[in-house]
Amino acid sequence: MLEPLGINFDRPKYPSYSVLATRISSYQQWPSYLTQTPRELSIAGFFYVGYGDYVRCFFCGGGLRNWESGDDAWVEHARWFPKCSFLLQNRGVDFVTLVQSVQNEQAETTLTENPPSSLDIDQLPAAVKVHEMGYSWETIKATYIQLNKPVSETVTVEELIDEILADKVTPPNPSEGNSQNIETNPQSRTYTANSTANADLSNELKSLSLKDTFQLKMKQKFYWMKIDVSKSKDYICMEEDITIAFLPCGHLCCCAHCAPAMRKCPICRAFIKGTVKTYPA
């Protein structure tokens, strides 16, 4: 996702679950004692893996388990997978930033309450989170040594994971420890704050000149000026408001939930190369 412009060129990791109804239908055997409902989890992008309380995001591929009473699906999505394009287009950057800031404040509070001199690596918030992802304490401690940072210095989850993946450490075992996060693919970008755009994204951007972007923005603006409120509902589900524009055609006809399932624009049938969230003028 090209964050500064809000343009998304990423594709779903599990396209067969792109439709909300399909995700909801995957929860046939969902444990009845859990407070999280299939619809709430599905709206947040998760489908049921089929055992325990494991769920996975159809778009970014991130997996979660060990749900507790009061856990909010969107909050947990933003907490563990802040780079997910589906999350960002539905809840926005401000929401994700808020969730991450709360997590950082809690981590700082933990460090304040525990004097650095007596704080072990397995007590550090970042280390605990990485361990919950399935990595062993031996791997985490070895990574701290490679980072050459004192235990008292704050280290983020992203720094730890980046260092682990850079050294090609064996991927985490989902059965190890009490892991909440079950993502096991080291190539997935759900754990890392990787700022390097992939080659596909670069190729797509080349087809969008500054002039094209400006024309698209103007087209969106005049579309919302002319559109009748009674016809502003998603052409697919007929329930949610239209918020997503398809690239490069610029047509607005889908909500953030239905857009990921589209391969061609429902209006002009052009192949969709990217999406961008829009707002009424």
JSON list of N, CA and C in Angstrom, two decimals, residues 30-93:
[
{"chain": "A", "resi": 30, "resn": "TRP", "atom": "N", "xyz": [-17.37, -22.58, 15.20]},
{"chain": "A", "resi": 30, "resn": "TRP", "atom": "CA", "xyz": [-16.77, -21.59, 16.09]},
{"chain": "A", "resi": 30, "resn": "TRP", "atom": "C", "xyz": [-17.22, -21.85, 17.53]},
{"chain": "A", "resi": 31, "resn": "PRO", "atom": "N", "xyz": [-16.28, -21.88, 18.50]},
{"chain": "A", "resi": 31, "resn": "PRO", "atom": "CA", "xyz": [-16.63, -22.14, 19.91]},
{"chain": "A", "resi": 31, "resn": "PRO", "atom": "C", "xyz": [-17.70, -21.18, 20.41]},
{"chain": "A", "resi": 32, "resn": "SER", "atom": "N", "xyz": [-18.76, -21.72, 21.00]},
{"chain": "A", "resi": 32, "resn": "SER", "atom": "CA", "xyz": [-19.89, -20.90, 21.44]},
{"chain": "A", "resi": 32, "resn": "SER", "atom": "C", "xyz": [-19.59, -20.09, 22.69]},
{"chain": "A", "resi": 33, "resn": "TYR", "atom": "N", "xyz": [-18.54, -20.47, 23.44]},
{"chain": "A", "resi": 33, "resn": "TYR", "atom": "CA", "xyz": [-18.25, -19.77, 24.68]},
{"chain": "A", "resi": 33, "resn": "TYR", "atom": "C", "xyz": [-17.52, -18.44, 24.46]},
{"chain": "A", "resi": 34, "resn": "LEU", "atom": "N", "xyz": [-17.04, -18.20, 23.27]},
{"chain": "A", "resi": 34, "resn": "LEU", "atom": "CA", "xyz": [-16.31, -16.97, 22.99]},
{"chain": "A", "resi": 34, "resn": "LEU", "atom": "C", "xyz": [-17.28, -15.81, 22.76]},
{"chain": "A", "resi": 35, "resn": "THR", "atom": "N", "xyz": [-16.90, -14.63, 23.24]},
{"chain": "A", "resi": 35, "resn": "THR", "atom": "CA", "xyz": [-17.76, -13.46, 23.11]},
{"chain": "A", "resi": 35, "resn": "THR", "atom": "C", "xyz": [-17.69, -12.83, 21.73]},
{"chain": "A", "resi": 36, "resn": "GLN", "atom": "N", "xyz": [-16.61, -13.10, 21.00]},
{"chain": "A", "resi": 36, "resn": "GLN", "atom": "CA", "xyz": [-16.48, -12.55, 19.65]},
{"chain": "A", "resi": 36, "resn": "GLN", "atom": "C", "xyz": [-17.41, -13.33, 18.70]},
{"chain": "A", "resi": 37, "resn": "THR", "atom": "N", "xyz": [-18.25, -12.63, 17.98]},
{"chain": "A", "resi": 37, "resn": "THR", "atom": "CA", "xyz": [-19.20, -13.28, 17.07]},
{"chain": "A", "resi": 37, "resn": "THR", "atom": "C", "xyz": [-18.59, -13.46, 15.69]},
{"chain": "A", "resi": 38, "resn": "PRO", "atom": "N", "xyz": [-19.06, -14.46, 14.94]},
{"chain": "A", "resi": 38, "resn": "PRO", "atom": "CA", "xyz": [-18.55, -14.67, 13.58]},
{"chain": "A", "resi": 38, "resn": "PRO", "atom": "C", "xyz": [-18.68, -13.43, 12.70]},
{"chain": "A", "resi": 39, "resn": "ARG", "atom": "N", "xyz": [-19.78, -12.69, 12.84]},
{"chain": "A", "resi": 39, "resn": "ARG", "atom": "CA", "xyz": [-19.96, -11.51, 12.01]},
{"chain": "A", "resi": 39, "resn": "ARG", "atom": "C", "xyz": [-18.95, -10.43, 12.37]},
{"chain": "A", "resi": 40, "resn": "GLU", "atom": "N", "xyz": [-18.71, -10.21, 13.66]},
{"chain": "A", "resi": 40, "resn": "GLU", "atom": "CA", "xyz": [-17.75, -9.19, 14.09]},
{"chain": "A", "resi": 40, "resn": "GLU", "atom": "C", "xyz": [-16.35, -9.52, 13.55]},
{"chain": "A", "resi": 41, "resn": "LEU", "atom": "N", "xyz": [-15.95, -10.77, 13.68]},
{"chain": "A", "resi": 41, "resn": "LEU", "atom": "CA", "xyz": [-14.63, -11.19, 13.22]},
{"chain": "A", "resi": 41, "resn": "LEU", "atom": "C", "xyz": [-14.54, -11.11, 11.69]},
{"chain": "A", "resi": 42, "resn": "SER", "atom": "N", "xyz": [-15.61, -11.50, 11.02]},
{"chain": "A", "resi": 42, "resn": "SER", "atom": "CA", "xyz": [-15.62, -11.48, 9.55]},
{"chain": "A", "resi": 42, "resn": "SER", "atom": "C", "xyz": [-15.55, -10.06, 9.01]},
{"chain": "A", "resi": 43, "resn": "ILE", "atom": "N", "xyz": [-16.27, -9.14, 9.64]},
{"chain": "A", "resi": 43, "resn": "ILE", "atom": "CA", "xyz": [-16.23, -7.75, 9.21]},
{"chain": "A", "resi": 43, "resn": "ILE", "atom": "C", "xyz": [-14.82, -7.19, 9.35]},
{"chain": "A", "resi": 44, "resn": "ALA", "atom": "N", "xyz": [-14.10, -7.65, 10.38]},
{"chain": "A", "resi": 44, "resn": "ALA", "atom": "CA", "xyz": [-12.73, -7.20, 10.60]},
{"chain": "A", "resi": 44, "resn": "ALA", "atom": "C", "xyz": [-11.74, -7.91, 9.68]},
{"chain": "A", "resi": 45, "resn": "GLY", "atom": "N", "xyz": [-12.25, -8.76, 8.78]},
{"chain": "A", "resi": 45, "resn": "GLY", "atom": "CA", "xyz": [-11.39, -9.41, 7.79]},
{"chain": "A", "resi": 45, "resn": "GLY", "atom": "C", "xyz": [-10.98, -10.83, 8.09]},
{"chain": "A", "resi": 46, "resn": "PHE", "atom": "N", "xyz": [-11.40, -11.38, 9.23]},
{"chain": "A", "resi": 46, "resn": "PHE", "atom": "CA", "xyz": [-10.95, -12.71, 9.64]},
{"chain": "A", "resi": 46, "resn": "PHE", "atom": "C", "xyz": [-11.90, -13.82, 9.20]},
{"chain": "A", "resi": 47, "resn": "PHE", "atom": "N", "xyz": [-11.32, -14.95, 8.81]},
{"chain": "A", "resi": 47, "resn": "PHE", "atom": "CA", "xyz": [-12.10, -16.16, 8.57]},
{"chain": "A", "resi": 47, "resn": "PHE", "atom": "C", "xyz": [-11.61, -17.23, 9.54]},
{"chain": "A", "resi": 48, "resn": "TYR", "atom": "N", "xyz": [-12.45, -18.20, 9.85]},
{"chain": "A", "resi": 48, "resn": "TYR", "atom": "CA", "xyz": [-12.12, -19.24, 10.82]},
{"chain": "A", "resi": 48, "resn": "TYR", "atom": "C", "xyz": [-11.29, -20.33, 10.16]},
{"chain": "A", "resi": 49, "resn": "VAL", "atom": "N", "xyz": [-10.17, -20.68, 10.78]},
{"chain": "A", "resi": 49, "resn": "VAL", "atom": "CA", "xyz": [-9.27, -21.69, 10.24]},
{"chain": "A", "resi": 49, "resn": "VAL", "atom": "C", "xyz": [-9.89, -23.08, 10.37]},
{"chain": "A", "resi": 50, "resn": "GLY", "atom": "N", "xyz": [-10.70, -23.29, 11.41]},
{"chain": "A", "resi": 50, "resn": "GLY", "atom": "CA", "xyz": [-11.39, -24.57, 11.54]},
{"chain": "A", "resi": 50, "resn": "GLY", "atom": "C", "xyz": [-11.09, -25.35, 12.80]},
{"chain": "A", "resi": 51, "resn": "TYR", "atom": "N", "xyz": [-10.17, -24.84, 13.63]},
{"chain": "A", "resi": 51, "resn": "TYR", "atom": "CA", "xyz": [-9.86, -25.54, 14.88]},
{"chain": "A", "resi": 51, "resn": "TYR", "atom": "C", "xyz": [-9.49, -24.53, 15.96]},
{"chain": "A", "resi": 52, "resn": "GLY", "atom": "N", "xyz": [-9.81, -24.90, 17.21]},
{"chain": "A", "resi": 52, "resn": "GLY", "atom": "CA", "xyz": [-9.54, -24.00, 18.32]},
{"chain": "A", "resi": 52, "resn": "GLY", "atom": "C", "xyz": [-10.26, -22.68, 18.11]},
{"chain": "A", "resi": 53, "resn": "ASP", "atom": "N", "xyz": [-9.56, -21.59, 18.39]},
{"chain": "A", "resi": 53, "resn": "ASP", "atom": "CA", "xyz": [-10.14, -20.27, 18.11]},
{"chain": "A", "resi": 53, "resn": "ASP", "atom": "C", "xyz": [-9.24, -19.49, 17.15]},
{"chain": "A", "resi": 54, "resn": "TYR", "atom": "N", "xyz": [-8.58, -20.24, 16.24]},
{"chain": "A", "resi": 54, "resn": "TYR", "atom": "CA", "xyz": [-7.68, -19.64, 15.26]},
{"chain": "A", "resi": 54, "resn": "TYR", "atom": "C", "xyz": [-8.46, -18.95, 14.15]},
{"chain": "A", "resi": 55, "resn": "VAL", "atom": "N", "xyz": [-8.11, -17.72, 13.87]},
{"chain": "A", "resi": 55, "resn": "VAL", "atom": "CA", "xyz": [-8.67, -16.99, 12.74]},
{"chain": "A", "resi": 55, "resn": "VAL", "atom": "C", "xyz": [-7.53, -16.35, 11.96]},
{"chain": "A", "resi": 56, "resn": "ARG", "atom": "N", "xyz": [-7.81, -16.04, 10.71]},
{"chain": "A", "resi": 56, "resn": "ARG", "atom": "CA", "xyz": [-6.77, -15.46, 9.86]},
{"chain": "A", "resi": 56, "resn": "ARG", "atom": "C", "xyz": [-7.38, -14.38, 8.96]},
{"chain": "A", "resi": 57, "resn": "CYS", "atom": "N", "xyz": [-6.63, -13.31, 8.75]},
{"chain": "A", "resi": 57, "resn": "CYS", "atom": "CA", "xyz": [-7.10, -12.24, 7.88]},
{"chain": "A", "resi": 57, "resn": "CYS", "atom": "C", "xyz": [-6.97, -12.67, 6.42]},
{"chain": "A", "resi": 58, "resn": "PHE", "atom": "N", "xyz": [-8.05, -12.53, 5.67]},
{"chain": "A", "resi": 58, "resn": "PHE", "atom": "CA", "xyz": [-8.03, -12.96, 4.27]},
{"chain": "A", "resi": 58, "resn": "PHE", "atom": "C", "xyz": [-7.10, -12.09, 3.44]},
{"chain": "A", "resi": 59, "resn": "PHE", "atom": "N", "xyz": [-6.83, -10.86, 3.88]},
{"chain": "A", "resi": 59, "resn": "PHE", "atom": "CA", "xyz": [-6.05, -9.93, 3.07]},
{"chain": "A", "resi": 59, "resn": "PHE", "atom": "C", "xyz": [-4.56, -10.01, 3.38]},
{"chain": "A", "resi": 60, "resn": "CYS", "atom": "N", "xyz": [-4.18, -9.75, 4.62]},
{"chain": "A", "resi": 60, "resn": "CYS", "atom": "CA", "xyz": [-2.75, -9.74, 4.96]},
{"chain": "A", "resi": 60, "resn": "CYS", "atom": "C", "xyz": [-2.23, -11.12, 5.35]},
{"chain": "A", "resi": 61, "resn": "GLY", "atom": "N", "xyz": [-3.13, -12.05, 5.66]},
{"chain": "A", "resi": 61, "resn": "GLY", "atom": "CA", "xyz": [-2.71, -13.40, 6.02]},
{"chain": "A", "resi": 61, "resn": "GLY", "atom": "C", "xyz": [-2.35, -13.57, 7.48]},
{"chain": "A", "resi": 62, "resn": "GLY", "atom": "N", "xyz": [-2.45, -12.50, 8.28]},
{"chain": "A", "resi": 62, "resn": "GLY", "atom": "CA", "xyz": [-2.10, -12.58, 9.69]},
{"chain": "A", "resi": 62, "resn": "GLY", "atom": "C", "xyz": [-3.09, -13.43, 10.47]},
{"chain": "A", "resi": 63, "resn": "GLY", "atom": "N", "xyz": [-2.57, -14.25, 11.39]},
{"chain": "A", "resi": 63, "resn": "GLY", "atom": "CA", "xyz": [-3.43, -15.13, 12.18]},
{"chain": "A", "resi": 63, "resn": "GLY", "atom": "C", "xyz": [-3.41, -14.78, 13.65]},
{"chain": "A", "resi": 64, "resn": "LEU", "atom": "N", "xyz": [-4.55, -14.99, 14.31]},
{"chain": "A", "resi": 64, "resn": "LEU", "atom": "CA", "xyz": [-4.68, -14.71, 15.74]},
{"chain": "A", "resi": 64, "resn": "LEU", "atom": "C", "xyz": [-5.39, -15.86, 16.43]},
{"chain": "A", "resi": 65, "resn": "ARG", "atom": "N", "xyz": [-5.09, -16.04, 17.71]},
{"chain": "A", "resi": 65, "resn": "ARG", "atom": "CA", "xyz": [-5.79, -17.04, 18.51]},
{"chain": "A", "resi": 65, "resn": "ARG", "atom": "C", "xyz": [-5.78, -16.60, 19.97]},
{"chain": "A", "resi": 66, "resn": "ASN", "atom": "N", "xyz": [-6.29, -17.46, 20.85]},
{"chain": "A", "resi": 66, "resn": "ASN", "atom": "CA", "xyz": [-6.37, -17.17, 22.29]},
{"chain": "A", "resi": 66, "resn": "ASN", "atom": "C", "xyz": [-7.17, -15.90, 22.56]},
{"chain": "A", "resi": 67, "resn": "TRP", "atom": "N", "xyz": [-8.34, -15.83, 21.98]},
{"chain": "A", "resi": 67, "resn": "TRP", "atom": "CA", "xyz": [-9.21, -14.67, 22.19]},
{"chain": "A", "resi": 67, "resn": "TRP", "atom": "C", "xyz": [-9.74, -14.65, 23.62]},
{"chain": "A", "resi": 68, "resn": "GLU", "atom": "N", "xyz": [-9.76, -13.47, 24.21]},
{"chain": "A", "resi": 68, "resn": "GLU", "atom": "CA", "xyz": [-10.27, -13.29, 25.56]},
{"chain": "A", "resi": 68, "resn": "GLU", "atom": "C", "xyz": [-11.50, -12.41, 25.54]},
{"chain": "A", "resi": 69, "resn": "SER", "atom": "N", "xyz": [-12.29, -12.52, 26.60]},
{"chain": "A", "resi": 69, "resn": "SER", "atom": "CA", "xyz": [-13.50, -11.71, 26.70]},
{"chain": "A", "resi": 69, "resn": "SER", "atom": "C", "xyz": [-13.13, -10.22, 26.67]},
{"chain": "A", "resi": 70, "resn": "GLY", "atom": "N", "xyz": [-13.81, -9.49, 25.82]},
{"chain": "A", "resi": 70, "resn": "GLY", "atom": "CA", "xyz": [-13.53, -8.06, 25.71]},
{"chain": "A", "resi": 70, "resn": "GLY", "atom": "C", "xyz": [-12.59, -7.70, 24.59]},
{"chain": "A", "resi": 71, "resn": "ASP", "atom": "N", "xyz": [-11.90, -8.67, 24.00]},
{"chain": "A", "resi": 71, "resn": "ASP", "atom": "CA", "xyz": [-11.01, -8.39, 22.87]},
{"chain": "A", "resi": 71, "resn": "ASP", "atom": "C", "xyz": [-11.84, -7.91, 21.67]},
{"chain": "A", "resi": 72, "resn": "ASP", "atom": "N", "xyz": [-11.41, -6.82, 21.07]},
{"chain": "A", "resi": 72, "resn": "ASP", "atom": "CA", "xyz": [-12.08, -6.27, 19.90]},
{"chain": "A", "resi": 72, "resn": "ASP", "atom": "C", "xyz": [-11.32, -6.69, 18.65]},
{"chain": "A", "resi": 73, "resn": "ALA", "atom": "N", "xyz": [-12.05, -7.22, 17.66]},
{"chain": "A", "resi": 73, "resn": "ALA", "atom": "CA", "xyz": [-11.41, -7.75, 16.46]},
{"chain": "A", "resi": 73, "resn": "ALA", "atom": "C", "xyz": [-10.61, -6.69, 15.71]},
{"chain": "A", "resi": 74, "resn": "TRP", "atom": "N", "xyz": [-11.17, -5.49, 15.55]},
{"chain": "A", "resi": 74, "resn": "TRP", "atom": "CA", "xyz": [-10.46, -4.44, 14.83]},
{"chain": "A", "resi": 74, "resn": "TRP", "atom": "C", "xyz": [-9.22, -3.98, 15.60]},
{"chain": "A", "resi": 75, "resn": "VAL", "atom": "N", "xyz": [-9.36, -3.87, 16.92]},
{"chain": "A", "resi": 75, "resn": "VAL", "atom": "CA", "xyz": [-8.23, -3.42, 17.74]},
{"chain": "A", "resi": 75, "resn": "VAL", "atom": "C", "xyz": [-7.09, -4.43, 17.67]},
{"chain": "A", "resi": 76, "resn": "GLU", "atom": "N", "xyz": [-7.42, -5.73, 17.79]},
{"chain": "A", "resi": 76, "resn": "GLU", "atom": "CA", "xyz": [-6.39, -6.76, 17.72]},
{"chain": "A", "resi": 76, "resn": "GLU", "atom": "C", "xyz": [-5.76, -6.80, 16.33]},
{"chain": "A", "resi": 77, "resn": "HIS", "atom": "N", "xyz": [-6.56, -6.55, 15.31]},
{"chain": "A", "resi": 77, "resn": "HIS", "atom": "CA", "xyz": [-6.03, -6.50, 13.94]},
{"chain": "A", "resi": 77, "resn": "HIS", "atom": "C", "xyz": [-5.00, -5.39, 13.82]},
{"chain": "A", "resi": 78, "resn": "ALA", "atom": "N", "xyz": [-5.35, -4.23, 14.36]},
{"chain": "A", "resi": 78, "resn": "ALA", "atom": "CA", "xyz": [-4.43, -3.08, 14.30]},
{"chain": "A", "resi": 78, "resn": "ALA", "atom": "C", "xyz": [-3.23, -3.27, 15.21]},
{"chain": "A", "resi": 79, "resn": "ARG", "atom": "N", "xyz": [-3.41, -3.98, 16.29]},
{"chain": "A", "resi": 79, "resn": "ARG", "atom": "CA", "xyz": [-2.32, -4.21, 17.24]},
{"chain": "A", "resi": 79, "resn": "ARG", "atom": "C", "xyz": [-1.23, -5.10, 16.65]},
{"chain": "A", "resi": 80, "resn": "TRP", "atom": "N", "xyz": [-1.65, -6.17, 15.97]},
{"chain": "A", "resi": 80, "resn": "TRP", "atom": "CA", "xyz": [-0.68, -7.15, 15.48]},
{"chain": "A", "resi": 80, "resn": "TRP", "atom": "C", "xyz": [-0.29, -6.94, 14.02]},
{"chain": "A", "resi": 81, "resn": "PHE", "atom": "N", "xyz": [-1.20, -6.40, 13.21]},
{"chain": "A", "resi": 81, "resn": "PHE", "atom": "CA", "xyz": [-0.93, -6.28, 11.77]},
{"chain": "A", "resi": 81, "resn": "PHE", "atom": "C", "xyz": [-1.25, -4.87, 11.27]},
{"chain": "A", "resi": 82, "resn": "PRO", "atom": "N", "xyz": [-0.53, -3.87, 11.76]},
{"chain": "A", "resi": 82, "resn": "PRO", "atom": "CA", "xyz": [-0.83, -2.47, 11.42]},
{"chain": "A", "resi": 82, "resn": "PRO", "atom": "C", "xyz": [-0.62, -2.11, 9.96]},
{"chain": "A", "resi": 83, "resn": "LYS", "atom": "N", "xyz": [0.07, -2.94, 9.20]},
{"chain": "A", "resi": 83, "resn": "LYS", "atom": "CA", "xyz": [0.34, -2.64, 7.80]},
{"chain": "A", "resi": 83, "resn": "LYS", "atom": "C", "xyz": [-0.70, -3.23, 6.85]},
{"chain": "A", "resi": 84, "resn": "CYS", "atom": "N", "xyz": [-1.69, -3.94, 7.38]},
{"chain": "A", "resi": 84, "resn": "CYS", "atom": "CA", "xyz": [-2.71, -4.57, 6.54]},
{"chain": "A", "resi": 84, "resn": "CYS", "atom": "C", "xyz": [-3.50, -3.52, 5.77]},
{"chain": "A", "resi": 85, "resn": "SER", "atom": "N", "xyz": [-3.53, -3.63, 4.45]},
{"chain": "A", "resi": 85, "resn": "SER", "atom": "CA", "xyz": [-4.21, -2.64, 3.62]},
{"chain": "A", "resi": 85, "resn": "SER", "atom": "C", "xyz": [-5.72, -2.67, 3.82]},
{"chain": "A", "resi": 86, "resn": "PHE", "atom": "N", "xyz": [-6.28, -3.86, 4.05]},
{"chain": "A", "resi": 86, "resn": "PHE", "atom": "CA", "xyz": [-7.73, -3.96, 4.30]},
{"chain": "A", "resi": 86, "resn": "PHE", "atom": "C", "xyz": [-8.08, -3.22, 5.58]},
{"chain": "A", "resi": 87, "resn": "LEU", "atom": "N", "xyz": [-7.26, -3.38, 6.60]},
{"chain": "A", "resi": 87, "resn": "LEU", "atom": "CA", "xyz": [-7.45, -2.68, 7.87]},
{"chain": "A", "resi": 87, "resn": "LEU", "atom": "C", "xyz": [-7.37, -1.17, 7.67]},
{"chain": "A", "resi": 88, "resn": "LEU", "atom": "N", "xyz": [-6.36, -0.72, 6.96]},
{"chain": "A", "resi": 88, "resn": "LEU", "atom": "CA", "xyz": [-6.14, 0.71, 6.77]},
{"chain": "A", "resi": 88, "resn": "LEU", "atom": "C", "xyz": [-7.26, 1.36, 5.96]},
{"chain": "A", "resi": 89, "resn": "GLN", "atom": "N", "xyz": [-7.77, 0.65, 4.95]},
{"chain": "A", "resi": 89, "resn": "GLN", "atom": "CA", "xyz": [-8.84, 1.23, 4.14]},
{"chain": "A", "resi": 89, "resn": "GLN", "atom": "C", "xyz": [-10.17, 1.26, 4.87]},
{"chain": "A", "resi": 90, "resn": "ASN", "atom": "N", "xyz": [-10.37, 0.32, 5.81]},
{"chain": "A", "resi": 90, "resn": "ASN", "atom": "CA", "xyz": [-11.63, 0.28, 6.54]},
{"chain": "A", "resi": 90, "resn": "ASN", "atom": "C", "xyz": [-11.64, 1.17, 7.77]},
{"chain": "A", "resi": 91, "resn": "ARG", "atom": "N", "xyz": [-10.55, 1.19, 8.52]},
{"chain": "A", "resi": 91, "resn": "ARG", "atom": "CA", "xyz": [-10.52, 1.94, 9.77]},
{"chain": "A", "resi": 91, "resn": "ARG", "atom": "C", "xyz": [-9.68, 3.21, 9.71]},
{"chain": "A", "resi": 92, "resn": "GLY", "atom": "N", "xyz": [-8.79, 3.30, 8.75]},
{"chain": "A", "resi": 92, "resn": "GLY", "atom": "CA", "xyz": [-7.99, 4.50, 8.59]},
{"chain": "A", "resi": 92, "resn": "GLY", "atom": "C", "xyz": [-6.69, 4.49, 9.39]},
{"chain": "A", "resi": 93, "resn": "VAL", "atom": "N", "xyz": [-5.79, 5.35, 8.97]},
{"chain": "A", "resi": 93, "resn": "VAL", "atom": "CA", "xyz": [-4.47, 5.43, 9.60]},
{"chain": "A", "resi": 93, "resn": "VAL", "atom": "C", "xyz": [-4.57, 5.93, 11.04]}
]
